C-alpha positions as protocol buffer text, in pm:
chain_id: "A"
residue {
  index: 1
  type: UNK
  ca { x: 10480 y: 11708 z: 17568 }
}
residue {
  index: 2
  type: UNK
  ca { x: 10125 y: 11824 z: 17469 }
}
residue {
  index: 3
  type: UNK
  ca { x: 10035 y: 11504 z: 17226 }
}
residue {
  index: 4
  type: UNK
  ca { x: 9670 y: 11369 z: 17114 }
}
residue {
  index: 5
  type: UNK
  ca { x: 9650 y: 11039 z: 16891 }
}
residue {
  index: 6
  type: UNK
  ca { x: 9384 y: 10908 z: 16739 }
}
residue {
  index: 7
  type: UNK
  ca { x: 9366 y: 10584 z: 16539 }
}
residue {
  index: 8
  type: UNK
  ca { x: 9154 y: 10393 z: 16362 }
}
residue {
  index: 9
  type: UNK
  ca { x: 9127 y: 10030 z: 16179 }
}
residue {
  index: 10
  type: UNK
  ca { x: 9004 y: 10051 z: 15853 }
}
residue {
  index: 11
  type: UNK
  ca { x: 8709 y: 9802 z: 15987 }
}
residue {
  index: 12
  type: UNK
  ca { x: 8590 y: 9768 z: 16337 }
}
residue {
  index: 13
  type: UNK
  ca { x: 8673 y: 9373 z: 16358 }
}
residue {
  index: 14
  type: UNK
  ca { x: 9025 y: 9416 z: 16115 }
}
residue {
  index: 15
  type: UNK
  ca { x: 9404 y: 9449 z: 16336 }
}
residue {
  index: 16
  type: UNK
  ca { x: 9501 y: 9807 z: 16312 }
}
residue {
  index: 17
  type: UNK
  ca { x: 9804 y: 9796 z: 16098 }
}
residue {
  index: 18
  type: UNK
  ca { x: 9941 y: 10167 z: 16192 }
}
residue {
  index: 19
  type: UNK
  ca { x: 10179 y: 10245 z: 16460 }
}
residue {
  index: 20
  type: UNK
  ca { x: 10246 y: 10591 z: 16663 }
}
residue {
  index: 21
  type: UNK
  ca { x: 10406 y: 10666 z: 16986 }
}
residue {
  index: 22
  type: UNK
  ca { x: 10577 y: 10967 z: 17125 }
}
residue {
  index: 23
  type: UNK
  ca { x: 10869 y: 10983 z: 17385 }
}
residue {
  index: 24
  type: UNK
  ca { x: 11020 y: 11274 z: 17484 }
}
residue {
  index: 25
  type: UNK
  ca { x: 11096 y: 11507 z: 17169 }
}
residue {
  index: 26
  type: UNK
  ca { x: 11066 y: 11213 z: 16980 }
}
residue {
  index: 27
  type: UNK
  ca { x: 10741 y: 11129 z: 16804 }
}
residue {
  index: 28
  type: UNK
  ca { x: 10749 y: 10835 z: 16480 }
}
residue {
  index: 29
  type: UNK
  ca { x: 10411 y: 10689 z: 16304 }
}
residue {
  index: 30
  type: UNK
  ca { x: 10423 y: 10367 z: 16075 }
}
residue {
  index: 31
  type: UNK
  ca { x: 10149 y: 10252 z: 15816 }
}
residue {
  index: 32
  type: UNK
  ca { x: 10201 y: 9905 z: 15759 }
}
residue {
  index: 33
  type: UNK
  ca { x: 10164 y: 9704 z: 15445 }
}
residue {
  index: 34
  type: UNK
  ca { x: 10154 y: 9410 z: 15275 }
}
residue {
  index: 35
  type: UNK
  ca { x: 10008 y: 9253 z: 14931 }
}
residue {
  index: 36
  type: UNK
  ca { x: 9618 y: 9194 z: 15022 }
}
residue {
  index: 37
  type: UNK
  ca { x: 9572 y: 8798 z: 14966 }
}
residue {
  index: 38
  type: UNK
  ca { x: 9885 y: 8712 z: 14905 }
}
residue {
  index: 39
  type: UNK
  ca { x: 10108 y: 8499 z: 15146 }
}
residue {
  index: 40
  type: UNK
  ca { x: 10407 y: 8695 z: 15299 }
}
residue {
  index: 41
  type: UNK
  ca { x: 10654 y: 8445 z: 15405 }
}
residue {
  index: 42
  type: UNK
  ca { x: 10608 y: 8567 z: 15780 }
}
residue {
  index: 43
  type: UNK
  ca { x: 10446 y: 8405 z: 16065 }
}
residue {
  index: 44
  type: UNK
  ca { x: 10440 y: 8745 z: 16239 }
}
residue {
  index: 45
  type: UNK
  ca { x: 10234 y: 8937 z: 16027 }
}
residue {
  index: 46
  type: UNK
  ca { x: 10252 y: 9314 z: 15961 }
}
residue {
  index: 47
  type: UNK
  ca { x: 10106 y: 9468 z: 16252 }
}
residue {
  index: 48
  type: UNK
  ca { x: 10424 y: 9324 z: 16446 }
}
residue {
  index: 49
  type: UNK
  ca { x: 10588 y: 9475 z: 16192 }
}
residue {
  index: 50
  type: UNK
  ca { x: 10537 y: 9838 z: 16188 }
}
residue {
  index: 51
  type: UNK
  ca { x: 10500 y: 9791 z: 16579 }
}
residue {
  index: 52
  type: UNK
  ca { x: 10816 y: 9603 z: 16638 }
}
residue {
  index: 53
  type: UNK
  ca { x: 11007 y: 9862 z: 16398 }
}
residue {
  index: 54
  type: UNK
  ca { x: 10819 y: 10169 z: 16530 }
}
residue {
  index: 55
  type: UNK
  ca { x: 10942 y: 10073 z: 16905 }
}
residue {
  index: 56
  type: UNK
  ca { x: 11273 y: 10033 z: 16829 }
}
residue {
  index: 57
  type: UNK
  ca { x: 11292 y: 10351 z: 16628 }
}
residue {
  index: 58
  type: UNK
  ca { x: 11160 y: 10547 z: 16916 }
}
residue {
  index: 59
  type: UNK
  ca { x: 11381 y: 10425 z: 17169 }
}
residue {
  index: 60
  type: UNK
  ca { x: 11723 y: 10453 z: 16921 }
}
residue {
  index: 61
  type: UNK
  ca { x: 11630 y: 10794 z: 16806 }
}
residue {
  index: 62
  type: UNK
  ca { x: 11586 y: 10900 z: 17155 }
}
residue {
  index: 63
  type: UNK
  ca { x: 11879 y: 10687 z: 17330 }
}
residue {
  index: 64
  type: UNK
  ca { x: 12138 y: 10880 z: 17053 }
}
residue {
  index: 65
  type: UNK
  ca { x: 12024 y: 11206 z: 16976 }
}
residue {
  index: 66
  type: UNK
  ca { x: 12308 y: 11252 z: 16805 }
}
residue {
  index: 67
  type: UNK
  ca { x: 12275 y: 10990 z: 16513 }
}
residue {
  index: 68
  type: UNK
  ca { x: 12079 y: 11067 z: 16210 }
}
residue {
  index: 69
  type: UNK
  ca { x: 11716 y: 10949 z: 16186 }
}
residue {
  index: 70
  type: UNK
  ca { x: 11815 y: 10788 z: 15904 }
}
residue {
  index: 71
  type: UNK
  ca { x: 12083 y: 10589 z: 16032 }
}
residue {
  index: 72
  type: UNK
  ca { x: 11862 y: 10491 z: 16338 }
}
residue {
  index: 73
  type: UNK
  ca { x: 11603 y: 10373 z: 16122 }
}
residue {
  index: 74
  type: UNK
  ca { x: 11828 y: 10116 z: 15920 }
}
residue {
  index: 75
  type: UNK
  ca { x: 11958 y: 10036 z: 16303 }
}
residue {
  index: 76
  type: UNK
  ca { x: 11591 y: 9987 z: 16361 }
}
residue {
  index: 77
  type: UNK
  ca { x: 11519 y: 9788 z: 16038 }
}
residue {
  index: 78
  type: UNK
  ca { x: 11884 y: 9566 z: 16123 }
}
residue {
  index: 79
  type: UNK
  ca { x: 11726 y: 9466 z: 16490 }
}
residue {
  index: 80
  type: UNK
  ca { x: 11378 y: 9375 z: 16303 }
}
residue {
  index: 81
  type: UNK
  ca { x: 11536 y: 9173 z: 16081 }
}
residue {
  index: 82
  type: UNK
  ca { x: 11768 y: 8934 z: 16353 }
}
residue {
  index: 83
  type: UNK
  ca { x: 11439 y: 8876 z: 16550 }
}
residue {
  index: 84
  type: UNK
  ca { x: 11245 y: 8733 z: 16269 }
}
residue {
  index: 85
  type: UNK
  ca { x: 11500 y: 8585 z: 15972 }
}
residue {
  index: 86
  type: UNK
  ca { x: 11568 y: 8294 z: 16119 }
}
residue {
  index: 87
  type: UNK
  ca { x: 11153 y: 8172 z: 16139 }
}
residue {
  index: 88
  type: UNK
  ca { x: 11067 y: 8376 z: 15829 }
}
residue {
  index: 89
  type: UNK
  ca { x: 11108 y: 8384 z: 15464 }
}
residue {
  index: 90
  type: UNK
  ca { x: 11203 y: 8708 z: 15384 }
}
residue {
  index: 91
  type: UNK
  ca { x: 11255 y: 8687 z: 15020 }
}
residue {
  index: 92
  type: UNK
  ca { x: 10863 y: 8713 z: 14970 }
}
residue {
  index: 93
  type: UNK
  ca { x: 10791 y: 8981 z: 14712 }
}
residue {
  index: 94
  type: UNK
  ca { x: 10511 y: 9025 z: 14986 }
}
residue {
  index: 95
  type: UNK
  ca { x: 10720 y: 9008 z: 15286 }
}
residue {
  index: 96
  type: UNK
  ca { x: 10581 y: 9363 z: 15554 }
}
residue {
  index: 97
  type: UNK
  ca { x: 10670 y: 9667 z: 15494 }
}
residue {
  index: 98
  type: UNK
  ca { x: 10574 y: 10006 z: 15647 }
}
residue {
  index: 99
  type: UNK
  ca { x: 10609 y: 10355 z: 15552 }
}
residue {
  index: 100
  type: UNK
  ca { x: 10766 y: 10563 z: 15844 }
}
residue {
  index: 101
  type: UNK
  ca { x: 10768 y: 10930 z: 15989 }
}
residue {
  index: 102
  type: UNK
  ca { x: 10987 y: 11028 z: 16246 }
}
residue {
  index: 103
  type: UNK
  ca { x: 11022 y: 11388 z: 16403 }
}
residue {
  index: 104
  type: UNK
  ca { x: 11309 y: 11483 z: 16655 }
}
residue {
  index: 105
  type: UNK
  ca { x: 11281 y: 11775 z: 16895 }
}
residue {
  index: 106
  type: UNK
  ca { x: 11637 y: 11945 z: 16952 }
}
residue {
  index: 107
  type: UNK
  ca { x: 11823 y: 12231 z: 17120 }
}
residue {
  index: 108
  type: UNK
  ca { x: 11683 y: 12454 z: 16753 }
}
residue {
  index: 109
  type: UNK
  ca { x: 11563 y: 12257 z: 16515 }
}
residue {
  index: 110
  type: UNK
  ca { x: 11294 y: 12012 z: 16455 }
}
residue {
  index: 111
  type: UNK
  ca { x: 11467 y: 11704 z: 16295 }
}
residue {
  index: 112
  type: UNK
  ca { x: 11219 y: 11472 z: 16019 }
}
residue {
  index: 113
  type: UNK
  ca { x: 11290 y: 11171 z: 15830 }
}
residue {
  index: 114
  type: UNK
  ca { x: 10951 y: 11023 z: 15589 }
}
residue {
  index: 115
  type: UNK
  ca { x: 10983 y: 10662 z: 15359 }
}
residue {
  index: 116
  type: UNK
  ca { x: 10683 y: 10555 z: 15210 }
}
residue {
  index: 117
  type: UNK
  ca { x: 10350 y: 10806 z: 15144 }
}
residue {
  index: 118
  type: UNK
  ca { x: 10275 y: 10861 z: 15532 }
}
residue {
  index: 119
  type: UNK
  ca { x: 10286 y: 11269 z: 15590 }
}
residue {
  index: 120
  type: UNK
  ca { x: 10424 y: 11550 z: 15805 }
}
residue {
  index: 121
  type: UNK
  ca { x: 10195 y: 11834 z: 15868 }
}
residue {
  index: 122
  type: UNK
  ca { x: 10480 y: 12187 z: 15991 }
}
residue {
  index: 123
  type: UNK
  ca { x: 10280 y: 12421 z: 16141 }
}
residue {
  index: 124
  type: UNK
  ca { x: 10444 y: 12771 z: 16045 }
}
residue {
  index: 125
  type: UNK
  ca { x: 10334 y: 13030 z: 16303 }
}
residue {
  index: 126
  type: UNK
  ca { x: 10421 y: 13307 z: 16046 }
}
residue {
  index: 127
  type: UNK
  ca { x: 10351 y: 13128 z: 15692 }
}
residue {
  index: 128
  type: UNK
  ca { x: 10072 y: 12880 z: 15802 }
}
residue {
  index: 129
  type: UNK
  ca { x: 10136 y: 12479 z: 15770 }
}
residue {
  index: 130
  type: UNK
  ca { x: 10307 y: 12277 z: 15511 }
}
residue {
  index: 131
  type: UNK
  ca { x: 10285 y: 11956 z: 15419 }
}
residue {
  index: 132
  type: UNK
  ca { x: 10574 y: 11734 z: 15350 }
}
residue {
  index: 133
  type: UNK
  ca { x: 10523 y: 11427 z: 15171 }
}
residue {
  index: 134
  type: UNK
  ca { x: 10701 y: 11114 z: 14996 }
}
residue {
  index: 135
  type: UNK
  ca { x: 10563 y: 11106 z: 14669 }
}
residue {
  index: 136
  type: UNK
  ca { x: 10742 y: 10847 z: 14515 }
}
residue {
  index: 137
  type: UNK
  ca { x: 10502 y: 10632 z: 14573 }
}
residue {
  index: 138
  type: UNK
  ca { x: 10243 y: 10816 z: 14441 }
}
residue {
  index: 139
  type: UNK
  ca { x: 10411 y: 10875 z: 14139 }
}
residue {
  index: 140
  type: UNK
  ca { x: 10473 y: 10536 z: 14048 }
}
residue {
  index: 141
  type: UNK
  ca { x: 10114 y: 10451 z: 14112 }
}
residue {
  index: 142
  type: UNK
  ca { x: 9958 y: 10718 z: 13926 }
}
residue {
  index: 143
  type: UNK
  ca { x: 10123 y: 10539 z: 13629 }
}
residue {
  index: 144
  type: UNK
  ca { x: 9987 y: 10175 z: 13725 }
}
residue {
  index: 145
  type: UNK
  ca { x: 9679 y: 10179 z: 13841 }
}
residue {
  index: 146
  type: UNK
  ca { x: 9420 y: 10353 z: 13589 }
}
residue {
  index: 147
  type: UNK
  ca { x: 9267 y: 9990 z: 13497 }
}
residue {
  index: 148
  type: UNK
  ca { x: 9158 y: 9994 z: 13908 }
}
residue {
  index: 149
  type: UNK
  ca { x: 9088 y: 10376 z: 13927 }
}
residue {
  index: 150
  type: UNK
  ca { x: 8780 y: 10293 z: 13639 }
}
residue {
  index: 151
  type: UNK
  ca { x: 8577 y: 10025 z: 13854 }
}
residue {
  index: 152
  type: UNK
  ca { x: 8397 y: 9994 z: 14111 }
}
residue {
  index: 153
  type: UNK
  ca { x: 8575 y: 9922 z: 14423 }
}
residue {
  index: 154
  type: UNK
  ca { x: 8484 y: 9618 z: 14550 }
}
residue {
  index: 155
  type: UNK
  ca { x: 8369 y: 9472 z: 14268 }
}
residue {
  index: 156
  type: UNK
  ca { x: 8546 y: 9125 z: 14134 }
}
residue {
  index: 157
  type: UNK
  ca { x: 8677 y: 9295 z: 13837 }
}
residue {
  index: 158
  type: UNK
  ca { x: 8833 y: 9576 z: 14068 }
}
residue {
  index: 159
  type: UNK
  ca { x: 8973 y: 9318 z: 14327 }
}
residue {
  index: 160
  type: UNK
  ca { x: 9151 y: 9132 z: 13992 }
}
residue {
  index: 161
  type: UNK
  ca { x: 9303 y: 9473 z: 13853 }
}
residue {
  index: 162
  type: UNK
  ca { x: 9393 y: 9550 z: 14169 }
}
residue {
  index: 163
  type: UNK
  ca { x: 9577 y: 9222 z: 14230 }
}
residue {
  index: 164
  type: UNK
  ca { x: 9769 y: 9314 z: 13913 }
}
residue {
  index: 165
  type: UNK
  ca { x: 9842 y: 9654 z: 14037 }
}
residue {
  index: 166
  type: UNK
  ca { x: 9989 y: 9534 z: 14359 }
}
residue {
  index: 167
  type: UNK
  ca { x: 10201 y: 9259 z: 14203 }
}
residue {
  index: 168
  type: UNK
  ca { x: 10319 y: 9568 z: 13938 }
}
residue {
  index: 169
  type: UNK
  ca { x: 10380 y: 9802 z: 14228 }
}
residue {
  index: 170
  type: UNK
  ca { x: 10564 y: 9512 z: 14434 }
}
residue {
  index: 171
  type: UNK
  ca { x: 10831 y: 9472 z: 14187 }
}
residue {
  index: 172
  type: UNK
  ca { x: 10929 y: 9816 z: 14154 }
}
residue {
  index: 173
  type: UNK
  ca { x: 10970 y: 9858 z: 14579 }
}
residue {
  index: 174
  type: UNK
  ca { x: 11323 y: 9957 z: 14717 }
}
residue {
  index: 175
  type: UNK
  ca { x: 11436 y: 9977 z: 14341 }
}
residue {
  index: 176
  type: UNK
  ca { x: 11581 y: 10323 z: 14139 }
}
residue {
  index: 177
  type: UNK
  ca { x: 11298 y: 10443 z: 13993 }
}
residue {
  index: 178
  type: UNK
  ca { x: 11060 y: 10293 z: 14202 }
}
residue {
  index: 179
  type: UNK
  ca { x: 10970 y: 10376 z: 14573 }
}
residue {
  index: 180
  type: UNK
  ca { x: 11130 y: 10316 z: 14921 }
}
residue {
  index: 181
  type: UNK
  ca { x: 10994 y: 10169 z: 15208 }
}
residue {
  index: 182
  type: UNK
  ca { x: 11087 y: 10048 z: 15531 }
}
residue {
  index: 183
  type: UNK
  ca { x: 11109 y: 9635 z: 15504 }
}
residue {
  index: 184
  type: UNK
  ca { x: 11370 y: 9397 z: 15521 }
}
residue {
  index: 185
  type: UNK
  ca { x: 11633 y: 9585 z: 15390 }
}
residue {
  index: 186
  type: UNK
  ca { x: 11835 y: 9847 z: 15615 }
}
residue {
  index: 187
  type: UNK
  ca { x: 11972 y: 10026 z: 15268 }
}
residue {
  index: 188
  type: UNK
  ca { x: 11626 y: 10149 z: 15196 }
}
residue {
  index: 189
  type: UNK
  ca { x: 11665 y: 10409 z: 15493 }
}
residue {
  index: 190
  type: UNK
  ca { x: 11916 y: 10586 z: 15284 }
}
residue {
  index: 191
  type: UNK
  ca { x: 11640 y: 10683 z: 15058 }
}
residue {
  index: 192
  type: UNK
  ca { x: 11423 y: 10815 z: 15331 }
}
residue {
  index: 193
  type: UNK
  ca { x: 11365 y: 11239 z: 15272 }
}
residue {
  index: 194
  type: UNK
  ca { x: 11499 y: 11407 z: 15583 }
}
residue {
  index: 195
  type: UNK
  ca { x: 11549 y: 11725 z: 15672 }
}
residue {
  index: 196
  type: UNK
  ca { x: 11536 y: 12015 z: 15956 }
}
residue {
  index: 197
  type: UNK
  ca { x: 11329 y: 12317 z: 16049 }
}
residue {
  index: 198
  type: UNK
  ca { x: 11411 y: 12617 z: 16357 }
}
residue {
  index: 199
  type: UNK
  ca { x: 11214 y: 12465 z: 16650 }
}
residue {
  index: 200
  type: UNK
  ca { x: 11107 y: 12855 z: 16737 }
}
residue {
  index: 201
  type: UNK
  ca { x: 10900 y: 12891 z: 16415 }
}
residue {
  index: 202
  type: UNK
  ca { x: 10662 y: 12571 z: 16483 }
}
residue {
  index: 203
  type: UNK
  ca { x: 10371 y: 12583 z: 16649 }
}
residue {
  index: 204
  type: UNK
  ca { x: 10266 y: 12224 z: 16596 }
}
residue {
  index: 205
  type: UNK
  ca { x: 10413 y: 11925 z: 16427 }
}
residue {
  index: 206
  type: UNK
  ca { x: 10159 y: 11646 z: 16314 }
}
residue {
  index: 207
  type: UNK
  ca { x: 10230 y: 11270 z: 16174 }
}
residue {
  index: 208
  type: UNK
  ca { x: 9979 y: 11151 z: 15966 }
}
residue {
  index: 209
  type: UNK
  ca { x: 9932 y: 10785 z: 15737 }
}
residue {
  index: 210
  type: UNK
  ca { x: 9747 y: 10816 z: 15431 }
}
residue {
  index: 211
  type: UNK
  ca { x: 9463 y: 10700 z: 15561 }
}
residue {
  index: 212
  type: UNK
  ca { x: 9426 y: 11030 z: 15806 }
}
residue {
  index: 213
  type: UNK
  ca { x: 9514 y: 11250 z: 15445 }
}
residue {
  index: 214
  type: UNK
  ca { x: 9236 y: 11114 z: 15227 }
}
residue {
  index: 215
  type: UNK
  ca { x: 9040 y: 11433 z: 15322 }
}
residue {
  index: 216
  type: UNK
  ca { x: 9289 y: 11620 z: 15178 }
}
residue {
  index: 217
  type: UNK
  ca { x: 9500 y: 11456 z: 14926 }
}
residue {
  index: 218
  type: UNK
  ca { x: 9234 y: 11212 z: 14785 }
}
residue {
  index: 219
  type: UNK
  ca { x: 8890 y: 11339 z: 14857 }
}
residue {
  index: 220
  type: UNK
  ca { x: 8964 y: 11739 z: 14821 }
}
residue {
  index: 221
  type: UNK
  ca { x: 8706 y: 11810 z: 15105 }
}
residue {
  index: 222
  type: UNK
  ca { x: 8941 y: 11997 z: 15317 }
}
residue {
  index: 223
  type: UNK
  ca { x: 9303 y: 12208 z: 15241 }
}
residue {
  index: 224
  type: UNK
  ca { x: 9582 y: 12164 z: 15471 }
}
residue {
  index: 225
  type: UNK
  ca { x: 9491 y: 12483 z: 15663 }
}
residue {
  index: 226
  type: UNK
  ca { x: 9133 y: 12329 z: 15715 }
}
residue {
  index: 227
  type: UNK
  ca { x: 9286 y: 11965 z: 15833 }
}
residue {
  index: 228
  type: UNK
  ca { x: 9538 y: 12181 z: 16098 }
}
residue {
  index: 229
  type: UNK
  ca { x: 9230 y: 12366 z: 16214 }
}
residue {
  index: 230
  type: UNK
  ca { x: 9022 y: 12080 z: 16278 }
}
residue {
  index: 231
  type: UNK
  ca { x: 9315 y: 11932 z: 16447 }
}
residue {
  index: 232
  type: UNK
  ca { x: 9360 y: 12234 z: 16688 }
}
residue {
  index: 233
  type: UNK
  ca { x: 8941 y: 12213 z: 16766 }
}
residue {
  index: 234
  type: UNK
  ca { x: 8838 y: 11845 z: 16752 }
}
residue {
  index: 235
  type: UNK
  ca { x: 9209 y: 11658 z: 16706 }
}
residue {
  index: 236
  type: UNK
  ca { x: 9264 y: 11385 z: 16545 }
}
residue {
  index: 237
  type: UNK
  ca { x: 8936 y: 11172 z: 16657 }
}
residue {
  index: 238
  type: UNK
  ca { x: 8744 y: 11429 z: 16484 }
}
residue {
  index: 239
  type: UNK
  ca { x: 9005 y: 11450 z: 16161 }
}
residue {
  index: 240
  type: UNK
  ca { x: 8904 y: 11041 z: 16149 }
}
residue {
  index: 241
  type: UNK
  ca { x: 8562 y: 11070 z: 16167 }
}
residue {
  index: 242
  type: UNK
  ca { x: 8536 y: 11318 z: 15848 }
}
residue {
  index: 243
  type: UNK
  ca { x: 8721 y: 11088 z: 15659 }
}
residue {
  index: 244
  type: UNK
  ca { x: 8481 y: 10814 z: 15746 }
}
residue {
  index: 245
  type: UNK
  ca { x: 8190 y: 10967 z: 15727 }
}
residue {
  index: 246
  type: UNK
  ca { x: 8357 y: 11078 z: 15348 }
}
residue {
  index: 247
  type: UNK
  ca { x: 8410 y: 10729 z: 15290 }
}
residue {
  index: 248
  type: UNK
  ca { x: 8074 y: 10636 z: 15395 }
}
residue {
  index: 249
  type: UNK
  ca { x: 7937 y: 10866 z: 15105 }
}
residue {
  index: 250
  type: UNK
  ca { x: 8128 y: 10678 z: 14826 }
}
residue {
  index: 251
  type: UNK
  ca { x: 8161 y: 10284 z: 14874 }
}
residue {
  index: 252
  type: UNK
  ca { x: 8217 y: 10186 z: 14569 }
}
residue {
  index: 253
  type: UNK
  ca { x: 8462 y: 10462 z: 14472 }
}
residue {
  index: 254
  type: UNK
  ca { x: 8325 y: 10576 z: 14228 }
}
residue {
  index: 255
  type: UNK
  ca { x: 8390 y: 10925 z: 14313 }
}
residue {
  index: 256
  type: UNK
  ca { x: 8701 y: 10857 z: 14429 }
}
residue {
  index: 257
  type: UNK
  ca { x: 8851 y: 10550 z: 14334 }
}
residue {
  index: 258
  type: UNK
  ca { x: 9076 y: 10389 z: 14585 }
}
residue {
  index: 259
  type: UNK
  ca { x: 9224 y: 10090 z: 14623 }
}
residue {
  index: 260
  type: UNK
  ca { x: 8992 y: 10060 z: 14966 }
}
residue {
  index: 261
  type: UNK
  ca { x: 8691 y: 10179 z: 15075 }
}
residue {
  index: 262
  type: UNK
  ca { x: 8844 y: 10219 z: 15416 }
}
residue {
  index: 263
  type: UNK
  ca { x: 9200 y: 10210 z: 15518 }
}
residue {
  index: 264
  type: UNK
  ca { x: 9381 y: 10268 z: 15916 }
}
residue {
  index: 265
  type: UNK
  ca { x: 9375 y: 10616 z: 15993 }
}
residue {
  index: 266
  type: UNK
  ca { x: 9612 y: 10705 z: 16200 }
}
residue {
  index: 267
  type: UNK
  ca { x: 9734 y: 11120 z: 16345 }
}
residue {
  index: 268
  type: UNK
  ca { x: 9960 y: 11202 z: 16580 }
}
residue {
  index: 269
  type: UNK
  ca { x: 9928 y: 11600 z: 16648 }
}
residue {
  index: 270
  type: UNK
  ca { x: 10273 y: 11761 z: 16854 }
}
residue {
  index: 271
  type: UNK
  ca { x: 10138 y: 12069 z: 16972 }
}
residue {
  index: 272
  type: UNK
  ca { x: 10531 y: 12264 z: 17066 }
}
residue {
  index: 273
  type: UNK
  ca { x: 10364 y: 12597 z: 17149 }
}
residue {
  index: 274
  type: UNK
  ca { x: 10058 y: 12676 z: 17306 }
}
């Protein structure tokens, strides 16, 4: 497997909350989260999380090839579960979550699974890449969080709208109409968007957590063609270090309001052909 990772705290002295590792045609990324401030009922915290989750993932999905990624996540999200419910209160509204991408290598076809607003970049040899995305999170944030989107971030008044926004977003999580996410709950894997592409048309298959896509999908400073070229001459060290150096440009967000001035960046870049 040709693989290059690169990954990135959102500050130098903060735990990096992302999660990627490959095994053999097997590949998975997690973007762990939680509710900033707010106590989450486990002693573990959530970079155990989307580390304990992301291991077991990658050794299910590649110990039974046969069994849906989606069915080897909520296996996954089961195990997590037993290790830590009997010291933890997971009834917390803020109890960790993660997002999750996982990618499968077969006999012909490239097997994906994505929960939560982490991305797959499919490199097309004949039509270019595509990016495949959960939205759902998106979508319900787009409609919460215009109060934080119109100060400064990192102001007091932004860090108390976007306490609100949190709390609003945290009650609509593994809900109908809401979004799905990877937590304590196996039946949110049956939300999860899966699906399969022919192996022979790929050239390269990269993971990515939002925090790796903000060049893209939040800054519009590069296209997805750009982002798989810079990939393919600098990987995904370089791909991090536009986004910070973006960041760097606008603290206070007021070019492009976020929620954080920095967040983990995390890319995982699969290259199948040469």
């Amino acid at each position: 497997m040709n693989v290059v990772l690169g990954s990135q705290p959102a500050e130098p002295e903060k735990e990096n909350e992302d999660f990627a590792a490959v095994a053999p045609g097997v590949a998975v990324l997690l973007d762990g989260a939680g509710v900033a401030g707010a106590e989450t009922g486990c002693t573990h915290g959530i970079a155990w999380f989307s580390s304990t989750l992301g291991g077991l993932l990658l050794s299910t999905a590649t110990a039974q090839p046969a069994r849906p990624l989606a069915e080897c996540l909520a296996d996954s999200i089961r195990a997590v579960r037993s290790l830590h419910e009997g010291s933890c209160d997971l009834t917390y509204r803020a109890s960790p979550t993660s997002t999750v991408v996982a990618v499968r290598a077969g006999a012909e076809a490239l097997e994906y699974l994505l929960l939560g607003d982490s991305s797959l970049l499919l490199a097309d040899r004949g039509m270019g890449p595509t990016a495949v995305t959960d939205r759902r999170l998106d979508d319900v944030g787009k409609r919460l969080r215009g109060p934080v989107d119109a100060l400064p971030t990192g102001s007091p008044e932004h860090a108390a709208a976007l306490a609100e926004y949190r709390d609003a977003l945290t009650g609509l999580r593994n809900k109908p109409g809401g979004f799905w996410i990877a937590g304590p709950e196996a039946d949110a894997a049956e939300h999860a968007l899966t699906g399969t592409v022919p192996l022979e048309a790929l050239s390269s298959v990269t993971l990515l957590s939002d925090g790796a896509t903000r060049l893209v999908d939040r800054f519009g400073l590069a296209t997805w063609p750009e982002t798989l070229a810079v990939l393919g001459s600098g990987g995904p060290v370089e791909l991090i270090r536009r986004v910070r150096e973006a960041e760097a440009g606008d603290p206070d967000g007021r070019r492009w309001p976020r929620g954080k001035a920095h967040d983990d960046a995390t890319a995982l870049h699969w290259l199948l052909l040469p």
